[in-house]
PDB file of C-alpha atoms in Angstrom:
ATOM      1  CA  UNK O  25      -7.140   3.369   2.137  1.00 92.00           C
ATOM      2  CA  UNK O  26      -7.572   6.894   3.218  1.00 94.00           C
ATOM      3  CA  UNK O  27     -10.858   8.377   5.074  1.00 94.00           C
ATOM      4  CA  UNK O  28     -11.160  12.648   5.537  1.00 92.00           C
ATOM      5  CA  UNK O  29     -13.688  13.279   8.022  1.00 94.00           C
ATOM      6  CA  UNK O  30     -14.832  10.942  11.011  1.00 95.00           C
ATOM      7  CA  UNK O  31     -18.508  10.525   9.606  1.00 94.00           C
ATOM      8  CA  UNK O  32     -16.894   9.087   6.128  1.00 95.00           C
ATOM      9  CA  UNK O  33     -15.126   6.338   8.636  1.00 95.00           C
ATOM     10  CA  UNK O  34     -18.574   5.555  10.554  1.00 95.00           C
ATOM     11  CA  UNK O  35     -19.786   5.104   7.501  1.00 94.00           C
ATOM     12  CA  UNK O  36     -17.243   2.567   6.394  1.00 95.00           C
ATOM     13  CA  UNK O  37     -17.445   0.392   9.819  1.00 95.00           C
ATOM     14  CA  UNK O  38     -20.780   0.121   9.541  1.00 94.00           C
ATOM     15  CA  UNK O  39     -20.454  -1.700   6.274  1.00 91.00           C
ATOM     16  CA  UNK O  40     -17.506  -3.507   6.355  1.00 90.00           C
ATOM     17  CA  UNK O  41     -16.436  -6.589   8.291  1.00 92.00           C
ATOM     18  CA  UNK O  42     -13.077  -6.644   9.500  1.00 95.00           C
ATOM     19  CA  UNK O  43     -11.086  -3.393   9.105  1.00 96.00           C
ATOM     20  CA  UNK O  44      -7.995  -2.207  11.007  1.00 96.00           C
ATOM     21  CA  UNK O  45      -7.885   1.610  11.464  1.00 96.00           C
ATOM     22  CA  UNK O  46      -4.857   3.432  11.927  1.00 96.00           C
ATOM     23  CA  UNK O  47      -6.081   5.710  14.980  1.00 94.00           C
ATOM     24  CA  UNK O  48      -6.009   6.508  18.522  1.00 92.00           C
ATOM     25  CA  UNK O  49      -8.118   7.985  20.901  1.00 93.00           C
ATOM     26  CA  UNK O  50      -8.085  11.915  20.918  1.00 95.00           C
ATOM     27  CA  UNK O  51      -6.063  11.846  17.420  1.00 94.00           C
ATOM     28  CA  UNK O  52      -6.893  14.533  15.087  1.00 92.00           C
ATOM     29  CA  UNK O  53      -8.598  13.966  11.668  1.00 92.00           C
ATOM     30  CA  UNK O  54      -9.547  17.176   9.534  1.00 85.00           C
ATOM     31  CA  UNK O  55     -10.945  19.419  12.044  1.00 88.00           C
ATOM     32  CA  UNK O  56     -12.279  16.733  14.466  1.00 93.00           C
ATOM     33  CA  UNK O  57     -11.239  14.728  17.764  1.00 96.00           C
ATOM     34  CA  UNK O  58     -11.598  11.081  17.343  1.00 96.00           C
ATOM     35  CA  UNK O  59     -13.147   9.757  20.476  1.00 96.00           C
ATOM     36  CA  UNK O  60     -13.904   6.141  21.053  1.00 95.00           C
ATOM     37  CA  UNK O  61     -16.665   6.701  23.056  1.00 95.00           C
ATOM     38  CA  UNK O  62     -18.100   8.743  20.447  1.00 95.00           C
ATOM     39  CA  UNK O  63     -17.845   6.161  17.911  1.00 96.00           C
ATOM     40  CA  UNK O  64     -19.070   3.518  19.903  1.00 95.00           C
ATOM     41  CA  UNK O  65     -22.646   5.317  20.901  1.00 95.00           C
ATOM     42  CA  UNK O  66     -22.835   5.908  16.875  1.00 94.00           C
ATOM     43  CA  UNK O  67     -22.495   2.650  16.212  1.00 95.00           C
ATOM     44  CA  UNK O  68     -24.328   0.687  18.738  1.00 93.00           C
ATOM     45  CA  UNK O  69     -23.713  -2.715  19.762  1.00 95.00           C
ATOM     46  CA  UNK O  70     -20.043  -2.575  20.731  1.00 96.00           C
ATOM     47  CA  UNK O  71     -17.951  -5.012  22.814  1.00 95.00           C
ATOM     48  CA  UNK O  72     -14.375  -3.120  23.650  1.00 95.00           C
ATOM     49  CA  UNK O  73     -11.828  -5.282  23.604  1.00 95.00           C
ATOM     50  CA  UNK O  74      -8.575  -4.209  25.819  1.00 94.00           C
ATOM     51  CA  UNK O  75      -7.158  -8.040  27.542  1.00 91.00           C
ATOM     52  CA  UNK O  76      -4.622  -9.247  24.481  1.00 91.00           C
ATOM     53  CA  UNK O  77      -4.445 -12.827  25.156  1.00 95.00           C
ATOM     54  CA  UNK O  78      -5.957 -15.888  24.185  1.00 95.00           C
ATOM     55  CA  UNK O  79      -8.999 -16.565  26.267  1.00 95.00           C
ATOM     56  CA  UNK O  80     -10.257 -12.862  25.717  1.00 95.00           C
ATOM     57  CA  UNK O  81     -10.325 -14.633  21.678  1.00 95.00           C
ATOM     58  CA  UNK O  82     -12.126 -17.140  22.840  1.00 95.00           C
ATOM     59  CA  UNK O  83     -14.863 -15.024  24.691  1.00 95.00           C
ATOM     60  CA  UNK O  84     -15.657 -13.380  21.403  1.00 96.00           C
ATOM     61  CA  UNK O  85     -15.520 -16.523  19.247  1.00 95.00           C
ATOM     62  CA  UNK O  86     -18.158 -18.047  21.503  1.00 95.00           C
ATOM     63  CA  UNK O  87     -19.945 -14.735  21.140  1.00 95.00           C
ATOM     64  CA  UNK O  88     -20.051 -14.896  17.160  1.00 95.00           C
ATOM     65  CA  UNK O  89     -21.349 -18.213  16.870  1.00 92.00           C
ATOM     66  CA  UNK O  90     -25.314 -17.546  17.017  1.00 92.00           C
ATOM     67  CA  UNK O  91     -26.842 -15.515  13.933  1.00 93.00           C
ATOM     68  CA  UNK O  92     -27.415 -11.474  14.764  1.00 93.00           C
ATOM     69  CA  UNK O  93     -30.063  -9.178  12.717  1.00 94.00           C
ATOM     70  CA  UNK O  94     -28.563  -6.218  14.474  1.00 94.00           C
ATOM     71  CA  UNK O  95     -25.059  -5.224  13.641  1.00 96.00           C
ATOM     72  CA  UNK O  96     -22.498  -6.191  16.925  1.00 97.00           C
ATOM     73  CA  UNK O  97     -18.965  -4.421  16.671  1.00 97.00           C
ATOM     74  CA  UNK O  98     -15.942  -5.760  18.626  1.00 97.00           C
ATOM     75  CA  UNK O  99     -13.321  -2.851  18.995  1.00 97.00           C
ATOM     76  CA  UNK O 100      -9.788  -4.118  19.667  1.00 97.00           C
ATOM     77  CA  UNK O 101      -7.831  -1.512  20.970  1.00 96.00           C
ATOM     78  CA  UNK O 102      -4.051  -1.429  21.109  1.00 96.00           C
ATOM     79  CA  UNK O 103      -4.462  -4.675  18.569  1.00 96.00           C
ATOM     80  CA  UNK O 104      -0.562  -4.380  18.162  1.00 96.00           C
ATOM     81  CA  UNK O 105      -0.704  -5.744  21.588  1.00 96.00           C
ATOM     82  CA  UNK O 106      -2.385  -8.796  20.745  1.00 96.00           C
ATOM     83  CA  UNK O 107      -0.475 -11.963  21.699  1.00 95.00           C
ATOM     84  CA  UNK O 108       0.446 -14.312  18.715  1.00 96.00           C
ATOM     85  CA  UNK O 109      -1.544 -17.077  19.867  1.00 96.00           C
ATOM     86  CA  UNK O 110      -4.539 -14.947  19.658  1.00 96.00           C
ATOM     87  CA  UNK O 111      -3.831 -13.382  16.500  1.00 96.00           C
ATOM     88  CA  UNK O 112      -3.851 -16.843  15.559  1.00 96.00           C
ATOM     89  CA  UNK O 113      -6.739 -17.494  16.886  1.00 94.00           C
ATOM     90  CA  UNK O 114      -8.969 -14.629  15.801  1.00 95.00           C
ATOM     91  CA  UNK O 115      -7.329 -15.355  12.034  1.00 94.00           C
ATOM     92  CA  UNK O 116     -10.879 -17.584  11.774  1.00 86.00           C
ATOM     93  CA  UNK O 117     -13.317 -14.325  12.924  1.00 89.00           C
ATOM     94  CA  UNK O 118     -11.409 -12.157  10.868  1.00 91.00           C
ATOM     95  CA  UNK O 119     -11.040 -13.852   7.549  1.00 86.00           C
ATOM     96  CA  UNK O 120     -15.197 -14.859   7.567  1.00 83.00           C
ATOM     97  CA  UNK O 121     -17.280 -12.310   9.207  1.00 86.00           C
ATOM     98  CA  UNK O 122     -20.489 -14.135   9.742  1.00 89.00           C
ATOM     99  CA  UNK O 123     -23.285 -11.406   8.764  1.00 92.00           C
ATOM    100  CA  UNK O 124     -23.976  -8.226  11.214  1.00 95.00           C
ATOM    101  CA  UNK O 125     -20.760  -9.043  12.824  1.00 96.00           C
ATOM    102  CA  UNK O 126     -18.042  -6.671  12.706  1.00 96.00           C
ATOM    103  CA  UNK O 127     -14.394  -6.860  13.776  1.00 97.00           C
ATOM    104  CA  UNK O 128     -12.417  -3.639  13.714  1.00 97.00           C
ATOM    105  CA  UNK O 129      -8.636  -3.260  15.311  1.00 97.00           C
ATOM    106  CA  UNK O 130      -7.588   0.055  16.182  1.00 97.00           C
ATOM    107  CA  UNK O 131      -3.571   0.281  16.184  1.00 96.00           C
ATOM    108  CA  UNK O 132      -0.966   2.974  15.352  1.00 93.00           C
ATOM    109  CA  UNK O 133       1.036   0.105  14.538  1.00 95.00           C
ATOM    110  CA  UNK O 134      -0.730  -2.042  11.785  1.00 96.00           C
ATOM    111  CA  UNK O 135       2.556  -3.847  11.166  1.00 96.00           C
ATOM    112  CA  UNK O 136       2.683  -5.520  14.592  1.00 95.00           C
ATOM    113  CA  UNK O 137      -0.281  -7.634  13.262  1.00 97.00           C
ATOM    114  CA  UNK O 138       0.227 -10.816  11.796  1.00 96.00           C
ATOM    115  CA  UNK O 139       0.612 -10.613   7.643  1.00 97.00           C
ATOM    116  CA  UNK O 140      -2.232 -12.600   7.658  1.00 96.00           C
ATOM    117  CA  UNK O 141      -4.895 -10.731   9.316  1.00 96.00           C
ATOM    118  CA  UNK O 142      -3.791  -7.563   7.813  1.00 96.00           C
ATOM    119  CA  UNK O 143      -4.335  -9.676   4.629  1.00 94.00           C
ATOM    120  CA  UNK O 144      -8.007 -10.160   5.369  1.00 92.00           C
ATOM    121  CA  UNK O 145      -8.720  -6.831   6.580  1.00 95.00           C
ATOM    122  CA  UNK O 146      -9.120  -3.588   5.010  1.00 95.00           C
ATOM    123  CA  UNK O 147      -6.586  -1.038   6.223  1.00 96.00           C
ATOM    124  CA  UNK O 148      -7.896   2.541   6.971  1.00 96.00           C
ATOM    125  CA  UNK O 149      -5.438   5.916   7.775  1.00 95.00           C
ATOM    126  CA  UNK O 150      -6.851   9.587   8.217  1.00 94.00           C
ATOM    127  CA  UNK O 151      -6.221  11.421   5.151  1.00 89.00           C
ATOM    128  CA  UNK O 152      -4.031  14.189   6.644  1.00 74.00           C
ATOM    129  CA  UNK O 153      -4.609  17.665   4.704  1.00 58.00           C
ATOM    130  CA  UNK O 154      -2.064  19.973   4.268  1.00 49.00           C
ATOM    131  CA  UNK O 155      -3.486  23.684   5.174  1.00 45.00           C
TER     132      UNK O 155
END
């Protein structure tokens, strides 16, 4: 799924549950920046995740297993760098987002990710405009 501006894709984190957006830091996207730390002071409650193995997995699972009535966002960045036993592991979080928790995995890369979680999440590219 495409997204044009960077509001349209705040818009779509904030209401979805796992998602895996096809974006770096600094990239263009119509005739804005993307900047992380941007998104995450629009969004709020954000946890940025940047160790790939298998006890960073375990940090958030044991941080997703009390209810929430605010929304809490966990930004993986460079998910493509996630180690296979944590993909594995996160398959769980991914596949049923309890409510107000949201898991999105930023990667240029989407097909470094296991079939499976790119399976249970929705897939989001910049629309790129030709001017």
């Amino acid at each position: 799924m495409f997204f044009k501006n960077l509001k349209e894709l705040e818009n779509i984190l904030k209401n979805s549950g796992t998602s895996i957006i096809c974006l770096k830091d600094g990239e263009k996207v119509g005739d804005e920046i993307f900047s992380l730390e941007n998104l995450t002071k629009t969004l709020g409650n954000c946890l940025i995740i940047e160790n790939h193995n298998i006890d960073q997995i375990r940090e958030v699972i044991n941080l997703t297993t009390t209810k929430t009535s605010s929304p809490r966002f966990f930004l993986f960045l460079n998910a493509e760098k996630l180690q296979i036993q944590a993909q594995n592991s996160a398959l769980k979080l991914f596949e049923e987002p309890k409510e107000n928790y949201h898991f999105i995995l930023f990667t240029t890369t989407p097909d470094a990710l296991l079939p499976t979680i790119r399976s249970r999440a929705a897939i989001y590219t910049p629309l790129k405009l030709n001017r």
